[in-house]
Amino acid sequence: MTNHFPVGRELFDDVMVPNYAPSAVIPVRGEGSRVWDQQDREYIDFAGGIAVNCLGHCHPALVSALKDQADKIWHLSNVMTNEPALRLAKKIVDNTFADKVYFANSGAESNEAALKLARRWALEVHGSDKTQIIAFNQGFHGRTFFTVTVGGQEAYSDGFGPKPGDIDHVDYNDLAALKAIMSDKTCAVMIEPLQGEGGLISPTQDFIQGVRDLCDEHKALLIFDEVQTGVGRTGDLYAYMGLNVVPDILTTAKALGGGFPIGAMITTTEIAKHLKLGSHGSTYGGNPLACAVAEAAFDTVNTPEVLNGVTEKAQRYIDGLNAINTKYNVFTEIRGKGLLIGAVLNENYQGKAKDFLVAAMAEGLMTLIAGANIIRFAPSLVIPNADIDEGLARFEKAVAKLAK
Ligand SMILES: *Cc1c(COP(=O)(O)O)cnc(C)c1O
């Protein structure tokens, strides 16, 4: 098969819906934490496909799992189950608080399942008044209409007509505000155990424990959205483990598939039983190809070497970024947890995060932003130290160009 037309960035504006504004660079292959574009220019990847490529690009274990499964069976529908889905579910259950797994294809779908389950649980266990869902300002839970409304950014949820109802928001880390708004009519509290898109905000220990206690007091379900923090990102298999607070429902996606689309909603047997036969579903959820790749990713990440490595590599980033800051004075703080790192721009560079991203790209480094004032890094959990050092050197060149 040959293409008789150029496949460049201009084509995007011709044939794609304009909801994204991708960069001019079109990567065509990757290996580990290096990526090459159409002109064979090489980049170091500190973005990791937005916290998805937890084992970098084309990790041999994932490639082999995908190729093996590709020769066996691709899809069956949920009229039948399949071996990769069963194996992955068993491993998730054996390594978390959960007893039951529901597979989806993305973070938003996993959260949609969690919210629908919570509403159904409340209706069946406590009656029709218990419908309030509380979430947090600046939170992000996906782009389906229910999840985007639960997310705490009106810029994303406005403009689509009437929204799903009985959803309230309070500030993250404001326990008094949560307490004031909660009652026995609260069905669930949905929270990221570290706000990702909202700016790499960690919960205080008092806050996250307080959220758990308030949910217990009012018999509300605590839903942890670990779509971004899950599968090793923070140095624990799941972030809840590092916080010593156990949710009732947890969602996981992004790194779960290491680059193959998959998500999951996990919970206890008691709660799961309310998602009874026919109450919810997905054509692709639990797809054998996705589950085979995710099983390989889960096995590879869930080892002391990789998880401890996250904490060590995070320190290497923090030291490197602090050294850059000592020279150029651009950040107020470096925050986040594990390999989910935010460099917060100081008052001289307000609104300029995108400029840093663009300047880094020109030096051969892929980064992310979280809002207008934070440069975000979410690299592979197994990025070689040499690539961290080289990437930080490229980042320093970008910073030097922008520093006043
Ligand atoms: C990315 C993200 C989502 C949405 O996941 P999709 O796969 O894009 O649907 C939901 N919650 C959090 C915390 C995320 O970071």
Coordinates of N, CA, C and O in Angstrom, one line a residue, residues 239-393:
A239 N -1.3 4.9 44.3 CA -1.0 6.0 45.2 C -1.6 5.8 46.5 O -1.1 6.2 47.6
Y240 N -2.8 5.1 46.6 CA -3.5 5.0 47.9 C -2.6 4.2 48.8 O -2.7 4.4 50.0
M241 N -1.7 3.3 48.3 CA -0.9 2.5 49.2 C 0.1 3.4 49.9 O 0.5 3.1 51.1
G242 N 0.6 4.5 49.3 CA 1.5 5.4 49.9 C 0.8 6.3 50.9 O 1.5 7.0 51.7
L243 N -0.5 6.5 50.8 CA -1.3 7.4 51.6 C -1.9 6.6 52.8 O -2.4 7.3 53.7
N244 N -1.9 5.3 52.8 CA -2.5 4.5 53.8 C -4.0 4.8 54.0 O -4.5 4.8 55.1
V245 N -4.7 5.2 52.9 CA -6.1 5.4 52.9 C -6.7 4.5 51.8 O -6.2 4.6 50.6
V246 N -7.6 3.6 52.1 CA -8.1 2.7 51.1 C -9.5 3.2 50.6 O -10.4 3.4 51.4
P247 N -9.6 3.3 49.3 CA -10.9 3.7 48.7 C -11.9 2.6 48.7 O -11.5 1.4 48.9
D248 N -13.1 2.9 48.3 CA -14.1 1.8 48.0 C -14.1 1.4 46.6 O -14.4 0.2 46.3
I249 N -13.8 2.3 45.7 CA -13.7 2.1 44.3 C -12.5 2.8 43.8 O -12.2 3.9 44.3
L250 N -11.8 2.2 42.9 CA -10.6 2.8 42.3 C -10.6 2.6 40.8 O -11.1 1.6 40.3
T251 N -10.2 3.7 40.1 CA -10.1 3.6 38.6 C -8.7 3.7 38.2 O -7.9 4.4 38.8
T252 N -8.3 2.9 37.1 CA -7.0 2.9 36.7 C -7.0 2.8 35.1 O -7.9 2.1 34.6
A253 N -6.1 3.5 34.5 CA -6.1 3.5 33.0 C -4.7 3.9 32.6 O -3.7 3.3 33.1
K254 N -4.5 4.9 31.7 CA -3.2 5.4 31.3 C -2.1 4.3 31.3 O -2.0 3.5 30.5
A255 N -1.3 4.3 32.4 CA -0.1 3.4 32.5 C -0.5 1.9 32.5 O 0.3 1.1 32.2
L256 N -1.8 1.6 32.8 CA -2.2 0.2 32.9 C -1.9 -0.5 31.6 O -1.5 -1.7 31.6
G257 N -2.1 0.1 30.5 CA -1.8 -0.5 29.2 C -0.4 -0.2 28.6 O -0.1 -0.7 27.5
G258 N 0.3 0.6 29.2 CA 1.6 1.0 28.7 C 1.6 1.6 27.3 O 2.7 1.6 26.6
G259 N 0.5 2.1 26.9 CA 0.4 2.6 25.5 C -0.7 2.0 24.7 O -1.1 2.4 23.6
F260 N -1.3 0.9 25.2 CA -2.4 0.2 24.6 C -3.7 0.7 25.3 O -3.7 0.6 26.6
P261 N -4.8 1.1 24.6 CA -5.9 1.6 25.4 C -6.6 0.6 26.2 O -7.1 -0.5 25.7
I262 N -6.7 0.8 27.5 CA -7.4 0.0 28.5 C -7.6 0.8 29.7 O -6.8 1.6 30.1
G263 N -8.7 0.5 30.4 CA -9.0 1.1 31.7 C -9.7 0.0 32.6 O -10.1 -1.0 32.1
A264 N -9.7 0.3 33.9 CA -10.4 -0.7 34.8 C -11.0 0.1 35.9 O -10.4 1.1 36.4
M265 N -12.1 -0.4 36.4 CA -12.7 0.0 37.7 C -12.7 -1.1 38.6 O -13.1 -2.2 38.2
I266 N -12.2 -0.9 39.8 CA -12.0 -2.1 40.7 C -12.7 -1.7 42.0 O -12.7 -0.6 42.5
T267 N -13.2 -2.7 42.7 CA -14.0 -2.5 43.9 C -14.1 -3.8 44.8 O -13.5 -4.8 44.4
T268 N -14.9 -3.7 45.8 CA -15.1 -4.9 46.7 C -16.3 -5.7 46.2 O -17.1 -5.2 45.4
T269 N -16.4 -6.9 46.6 CA -17.5 -7.8 46.3 C -18.8 -7.2 46.7 O -19.8 -7.2 45.9
E270 N -18.9 -6.6 47.9 CA -20.1 -6.0 48.4 C -20.7 -4.9 47.5 O -21.9 -4.8 47.3
I271 N -19.8 -4.1 47.0 CA -20.2 -3.0 46.2 C -20.5 -3.5 44.8 O -21.4 -3.1 44.1
A272 N -19.5 -4.3 44.3 CA -19.6 -4.8 42.9 C -20.9 -5.5 42.6 O -21.4 -5.4 41.4
K273 N -21.5 -6.1 43.6 CA -22.7 -6.9 43.3 C -23.9 -6.0 42.8 O -24.9 -6.5 42.2
H274 N -23.8 -4.7 43.0 CA -24.9 -3.8 42.5 C -24.8 -3.5 41.0 O -25.7 -2.9 40.4
L275 N -23.7 -3.9 40.4 CA -23.6 -3.7 38.9 C -24.0 -5.1 38.4 O -23.2 -5.9 37.9
K276 N -25.3 -5.3 38.5 CA -25.7 -6.7 38.2 C -25.9 -6.9 36.7 O -25.7 -6.0 35.9
L277 N -26.2 -8.2 36.4 CA -26.3 -8.6 35.0 C -27.1 -7.6 34.1 O -28.2 -7.3 34.4
G278 N -26.4 -7.1 33.1 CA -27.1 -6.2 32.1 C -27.1 -4.7 32.5 O -27.5 -3.9 31.7
S279 N -26.6 -4.4 33.7 CA -26.7 -3.0 34.2 C -25.7 -2.1 33.5 O -25.9 -0.8 33.5
H280 N -24.6 -2.6 33.0 CA -23.6 -1.8 32.4 C -22.8 -2.6 31.5 O -22.8 -3.9 31.6
G281 N -22.0 -2.0 30.5 CA -21.2 -2.9 29.7 C -20.4 -2.1 28.6 O -20.5 -0.8 28.6
S282 N -19.6 -2.8 27.9 CA -18.7 -2.2 26.9 C -18.4 -3.2 25.8 O -18.1 -4.4 26.2
T283 N -18.5 -2.9 24.6 CA -18.1 -3.8 23.5 C -16.6 -4.3 23.7 O -16.3 -5.5 23.7
Y284 N -15.7 -3.3 23.8 CA -14.3 -3.7 23.8 C -13.7 -3.9 25.2 O -12.6 -4.4 25.3
G285 N -14.5 -3.6 26.2 CA -13.9 -3.8 27.6 C -13.4 -5.2 27.8 O -14.2 -6.1 27.6
G286 N -12.2 -5.4 28.2 CA -11.6 -6.7 28.5 C -11.1 -7.3 27.2 O -10.9 -8.6 27.2
N287 N -10.9 -6.5 26.1 CA -10.4 -7.1 24.9 C -9.1 -7.8 25.1 O -8.2 -7.4 25.8
P288 N -8.9 -9.0 24.5 CA -7.8 -9.9 24.7 C -6.4 -9.2 24.4 O -5.4 -9.3 25.1
L289 N -6.4 -8.4 23.3 CA -5.1 -7.8 22.9 C -4.7 -6.8 24.0 O -3.6 -6.7 24.5
A290 N -5.7 -5.9 24.4 CA -5.4 -4.9 25.4 C -5.0 -5.6 26.7 O -4.0 -5.1 27.4
C291 N -5.7 -6.6 27.1 CA -5.4 -7.3 28.4 C -4.1 -8.0 28.4 O -3.4 -8.0 29.4
A292 N -3.7 -8.5 27.2 CA -2.4 -9.2 27.1 C -1.3 -8.2 27.3 O -0.3 -8.5 28.0
V293 N -1.4 -7.1 26.7 CA -0.4 -6.0 26.8 C -0.3 -5.5 28.2 O 0.7 -5.4 28.9
A294 N -1.5 -5.2 28.8 CA -1.6 -4.7 30.2 C -1.1 -5.7 31.2 O -0.4 -5.3 32.2
E295 N -1.3 -7.0 31.0 CA -0.7 -8.0 31.9 C 0.8 -7.9 31.9 O 1.4 -7.9 33.0
A296 N 1.4 -7.8 30.7 CA 2.9 -7.7 30.6 C 3.3 -6.4 31.3 O 4.3 -6.4 32.0
A297 N 2.6 -5.3 31.1 CA 3.0 -4.0 31.7 C 2.9 -4.1 33.2 O 3.8 -3.7 34.0
F298 N 1.8 -4.7 33.7 CA 1.5 -4.8 35.1 C 2.6 -5.6 35.8 O 3.2 -5.3 36.8
D299 N 2.9 -6.8 35.2 CA 4.0 -7.7 35.7 C 5.3 -6.9 35.7 O 6.1 -7.1 36.7
T300 N 5.6 -6.2 34.7 CA 6.9 -5.5 34.6 C 7.1 -4.4 35.6 O 8.1 -4.2 36.3
V301 N 6.0 -3.6 35.8 CA 6.1 -2.5 36.7 C 6.0 -3.0 38.2 O 6.7 -2.4 39.0
N302 N 5.2 -4.0 38.4 CA 5.0 -4.4 39.8 C 6.1 -5.3 40.4 O 5.9 -6.4 40.8
T303 N 7.3 -4.7 40.4 CA 8.5 -5.3 41.0 C 9.2 -4.3 41.8 O 9.1 -3.1 41.6
P304 N 9.9 -4.7 42.9 CA 10.6 -3.8 43.8 C 11.6 -3.0 43.0 O 11.8 -1.8 43.2
E305 N 12.3 -3.6 42.0 CA 13.3 -2.9 41.2 C 12.7 -1.6 40.5 O 13.2 -0.5 40.6
V306 N 11.6 -1.9 39.8 CA 11.0 -0.7 39.1 C 10.4 0.3 40.0 O 10.6 1.5 39.9
L307 N 9.6 -0.2 41.0 CA 8.9 0.8 41.9 C 10.0 1.6 42.8 O 9.8 2.8 42.9
N308 N 11.0 0.9 43.3 CA 12.0 1.7 44.0 C 12.8 2.6 43.0 O 13.2 3.7 43.4
G309 N 13.0 2.1 41.8 CA 13.6 2.9 40.8 C 12.9 4.2 40.6 O 13.5 5.3 40.3
V310 N 11.6 4.2 40.6 CA 10.8 5.4 40.4 C 11.2 6.5 41.4 O 11.5 7.7 41.1
T311 N 11.3 6.1 42.7 CA 11.7 7.1 43.7 C 13.1 7.6 43.5 O 13.4 8.8 43.7
E312 N 14.0 6.7 43.2 CA 15.4 7.1 42.9 C 15.5 8.1 41.7 O 16.2 9.1 41.8
K313 N 14.8 7.7 40.6 CA 14.8 8.6 39.4 C 14.2 9.9 39.7 O 14.6 11.0 39.2
A314 N 13.1 9.9 40.5 CA 12.4 11.2 40.9 C 13.4 12.1 41.5 O 13.5 13.3 41.2
Q315 N 14.3 11.6 42.4 CA 15.2 12.4 43.1 C 16.3 13.0 42.1 O 16.7 14.1 42.3
R316 N 16.6 12.2 41.1 CA 17.5 12.7 40.1 C 16.9 13.9 39.4 O 17.6 14.8 39.1
Y317 N 15.6 13.8 39.1 CA 15.0 14.9 38.4 C 15.0 16.1 39.4 O 15.3 17.2 38.9
I318 N 14.6 15.9 40.6 CA 14.5 17.0 41.6 C 15.8 17.7 41.7 O 15.9 18.9 41.7
D319 N 16.9 16.9 41.9 CA 18.2 17.5 42.0 C 18.6 18.3 40.8 O 19.1 19.4 40.9
G320 N 18.3 17.7 39.6 CA 18.7 18.4 38.3 C 17.9 19.7 38.1 O 18.4 20.7 37.7
L321 N 16.6 19.6 38.5 CA 15.8 20.8 38.3 C 16.1 21.9 39.3 O 16.2 23.1 38.9
N322 N 16.5 21.5 40.5 CA 16.9 22.5 41.5 C 18.2 23.1 41.0 O 18.4 24.3 41.2
A323 N 19.1 22.3 40.4 CA 20.4 22.9 40.0 C 20.1 23.9 38.9 O 20.7 25.0 38.8
I324 N 19.2 23.6 38.0 CA 18.8 24.6 36.9 C 18.3 25.8 37.5 O 18.6 27.0 37.1
N325 N 17.4 25.6 38.5 CA 16.8 26.8 39.2 C 17.8 27.7 39.9 O 17.6 28.9 39.9
T326 N 18.8 27.1 40.5 CA 19.8 27.9 41.2 C 20.5 28.8 40.2 O 20.8 29.9 40.5
K327 N 20.7 28.3 39.0 CA 21.4 29.1 37.9 C 20.5 30.2 37.3 O 20.9 31.3 37.1
Y328 N 19.2 29.8 37.1 CA 18.4 30.7 36.3 C 17.2 31.3 37.0 O 16.5 32.2 36.5
N329 N 16.9 30.8 38.2 CA 15.8 31.4 39.0 C 14.5 31.5 38.3 O 14.0 32.6 38.0
V330 N 13.9 30.3 37.9 CA 12.6 30.3 37.1 C 11.5 29.7 37.9 O 10.3 29.9 37.5
F331 N 11.8 28.8 38.9 CA 10.7 28.1 39.6 C 10.5 28.5 41.0 O 11.5 28.9 41.7
T332 N 9.3 28.4 41.5 CA 9.0 28.6 42.9 C 9.2 27.3 43.7 O 9.6 27.3 44.8
E333 N 8.8 26.2 43.0 CA 8.9 24.9 43.7 C 8.9 23.8 42.6 O 8.4 23.9 41.5
I334 N 9.4 22.6 43.0 CA 9.3 21.4 42.3 C 8.4 20.5 43.1 O 8.7 20.2 44.3
R335 N 7.3 20.1 42.5 CA 6.4 19.3 43.3 C 5.8 18.1 42.6 O 6.1 17.8 41.4
G336 N 5.0 17.3 43.3 CA 4.4 16.1 42.7 C 4.9 14.9 43.5 O 5.3 15.0 44.6
K337 N 4.8 13.7 42.9 CA 5.3 12.5 43.6 C 5.8 11.5 42.6 O 5.1 11.3 41.6
G338 N 6.9 10.9 43.0 CA 7.5 9.9 42.1 C 7.8 10.5 40.7 O 8.2 11.7 40.7
L339 N 7.4 9.8 39.6 CA 7.7 10.4 38.3 C 6.5 11.1 37.7 O 6.2 11.0 36.5
L340 N 5.9 11.9 38.6 CA 4.8 12.8 38.2 C 5.3 14.1 38.8 O 5.0 14.4 40.0
I341 N 6.0 14.9 38.0 CA 6.8 16.0 38.6 C 6.3 17.3 37.9 O 6.1 17.4 36.7
G342 N 6.1 18.3 38.8 CA 5.7 19.7 38.3 C 6.8 20.7 38.7 O 7.1 20.8 39.8
A343 N 7.3 21.5 37.7 CA 8.1 22.6 38.0 C 7.3 23.8 37.9 O 6.8 24.2 36.8
V344 N 7.1 24.5 39.0 CA 6.1 25.6 39.0 C 6.9 26.9 38.7 O 7.8 27.3 39.4
L345 N 6.5 27.7 37.7 CA 7.1 28.9 37.3 C 6.9 30.0 38.3 O 5.8 30.1 38.8
N346 N 7.9 30.8 38.5 CA 7.8 31.9 39.5 C 7.1 33.1 38.8 O 6.7 33.1 37.6
E347 N 7.0 34.2 39.6 CA 6.2 35.4 39.2 C 6.7 36.0 37.9 O 5.9 36.7 37.2
N348 N 8.0 35.8 37.5 CA 8.5 36.4 36.3 C 8.1 35.7 35.0 O 8.3 36.2 33.9
Y349 N 7.5 34.5 35.2 CA 7.2 33.7 34.0 C 5.7 33.2 34.0 O 5.4 32.2 33.5
Q350 N 4.9 34.0 34.6 CA 3.5 33.6 34.7 C 2.8 33.4 33.3 O 3.0 34.3 32.4
G351 N 2.1 32.3 33.1 CA 1.5 32.1 31.9 C 2.4 31.6 30.8 O 1.9 31.4 29.6
K352 N 3.6 31.3 31.1 CA 4.6 31.0 30.1 C 5.0 29.5 29.9 O 6.0 29.1 29.2
A353 N 4.3 28.6 30.6 CA 4.6 27.2 30.6 C 4.8 26.7 29.1 O 5.7 25.9 28.8
K354 N 3.8 27.0 28.3 CA 3.8 26.6 26.9 C 5.1 27.0 26.2 O 5.7 26.3 25.4
D355 N 5.6 28.2 26.5 CA 6.9 28.7 25.9 C 8.0 27.8 26.2 O 8.9 27.5 25.4
F356 N 8.0 27.3 27.5 CA 9.1 26.4 27.9 C 9.0 25.0 27.2 O 10.0 24.5 26.7
L357 N 7.7 24.6 27.0 CA 7.5 23.3 26.3 C 8.0 23.4 24.9 O 8.7 22.5 24.3
V358 N 7.7 24.6 24.2 CA 8.1 24.8 22.8 C 9.6 24.9 22.7 O 10.2 24.3 21.8
A359 N 10.2 25.6 23.6 CA 11.7 25.8 23.6 C 12.4 24.4 23.9 O 13.4 24.2 23.3
A360 N 11.8 23.6 24.8 CA 12.4 22.3 25.0 C 12.3 21.4 23.8 O 13.3 20.7 23.4
M361 N 11.2 21.5 23.1 CA 11.0 20.7 21.9 C 12.1 21.1 20.8 O 12.7 20.2 20.2
A362 N 12.4 22.4 20.8 CA 13.4 22.8 19.8 C 14.8 22.3 20.2 O 15.7 22.2 19.3
E363 N 15.0 22.0 21.5 CA 16.3 21.4 21.9 C 16.3 19.9 21.9 O 17.2 19.2 22.3
G364 N 15.1 19.3 21.4 CA 15.0 17.8 21.3 C 14.6 17.2 22.6 O 15.0 16.1 23.0
L365 N 13.6 17.8 23.3 CA 13.1 17.3 24.5 C 11.6 17.4 24.5 O 11.0 18.5 24.4
M366 N 10.8 16.3 24.8 CA 9.4 16.4 24.9 C 9.0 16.5 26.4 O 9.4 15.7 27.2
T367 N 8.2 17.5 26.7 CA 7.7 17.7 28.0 C 6.2 17.9 28.0 O 5.6 17.9 26.9
L368 N 5.6 18.2 29.1 CA 4.2 18.4 29.2 C 4.0 19.7 30.0 O 4.9 20.2 30.7
I369 N 2.8 20.2 30.0 CA 2.4 21.3 30.9 C 1.2 20.9 31.7 O 0.5 19.9 31.4
A370 N 1.0 21.5 32.9 CA -0.3 21.4 33.6 C -0.8 22.8 33.9 O -0.2 23.4 34.8
G371 N -1.7 23.3 33.1 CA -2.1 24.7 33.2 C -1.0 25.6 32.6 O -0.1 25.1 32.0
A372 N -1.1 26.9 32.8 CA -0.3 27.9 32.1 C 1.0 28.1 32.9 O 1.9 28.7 32.3
N373 N 1.1 27.6 34.1 CA 2.3 28.0 34.9 C 3.2 26.8 35.4 O 4.1 27.0 36.2
I374 N 2.8 25.6 34.9 CA 3.6 24.4 35.4 C 4.1 23.6 34.3 O 3.3 23.2 33.4
I375 N 5.4 23.3 34.3 CA 6.0 22.3 33.3 C 5.9 21.0 34.0 O 6.3 20.8 35.1
R376 N 5.3 20.0 33.3 CA 5.1 18.7 33.9 C 5.9 17.6 33.2 O 6.1 17.6 32.0
F377 N 6.5 16.7 34.0 CA 7.2 15.6 33.5 C 6.6 14.3 33.9 O 6.3 14.1 35.1
A378 N 6.3 13.4 33.0 CA 5.7 12.1 33.3 C 6.4 11.0 32.5 O 5.8 10.4 31.6
P379 N 7.7 10.9 32.7 CA 8.5 10.0 31.8 C 8.3 8.5 32.0 O 7.5 8.2 33.0
S380 N 8.9 7.7 31.3 CA 8.9 6.2 31.5 C 9.4 6.0 32.9 O 10.3 6.6 33.4
L381 N 8.8 5.0 33.5 CA 9.3 4.6 34.9 C 10.6 3.9 34.9 O 11.3 3.8 35.9
V382 N 11.0 3.5 33.7 CA 12.4 2.8 33.6 C 13.3 3.6 32.7 O 14.2 3.1 32.1
I383 N 13.1 4.9 32.6 CA 14.0 5.8 31.8 C 15.4 5.6 32.3 O 15.6 5.7 33.5
P384 N 16.4 5.4 31.4 CA 17.8 5.2 31.9 C 18.2 6.6 32.5 O 17.9 7.6 32.0
N385 N 19.1 6.5 33.5 CA 19.6 7.7 34.1 C 20.3 8.6 33.1 O 20.3 9.8 33.2
A386 N 21.0 8.0 32.2 CA 21.7 8.7 31.1 C 20.7 9.6 30.3 O 21.0 10.7 29.9
D387 N 19.5 9.1 30.1 CA 18.5 9.8 29.3 C 17.9 11.0 30.2 O 17.6 12.0 29.7
I388 N 17.8 10.7 31.5 CA 17.4 11.8 32.4 C 18.4 12.9 32.3 O 18.0 14.1 32.2
D389 N 19.7 12.6 32.5 CA 20.7 13.6 32.5 C 20.8 14.4 31.2 O 20.9 15.6 31.2
E390 N 20.7 13.6 30.1 CA 20.8 14.3 28.8 C 19.5 15.1 28.5 O 19.6 16.3 28.0
G391 N 18.4 14.6 29.0 CA 17.1 15.4 28.8 C 17.2 16.7 29.6 O 16.7 17.7 29.2
L392 N 17.7 16.6 30.9 CA 17.8 17.8 31.7 C 18.8 18.8 31.1 O 18.6 20.0 31.2
A393 N 19.8 18.3 30.5 CA 20.8 19.2 29.8 C 20.1 19.9 28.7 O 20.3 21.1 28.5

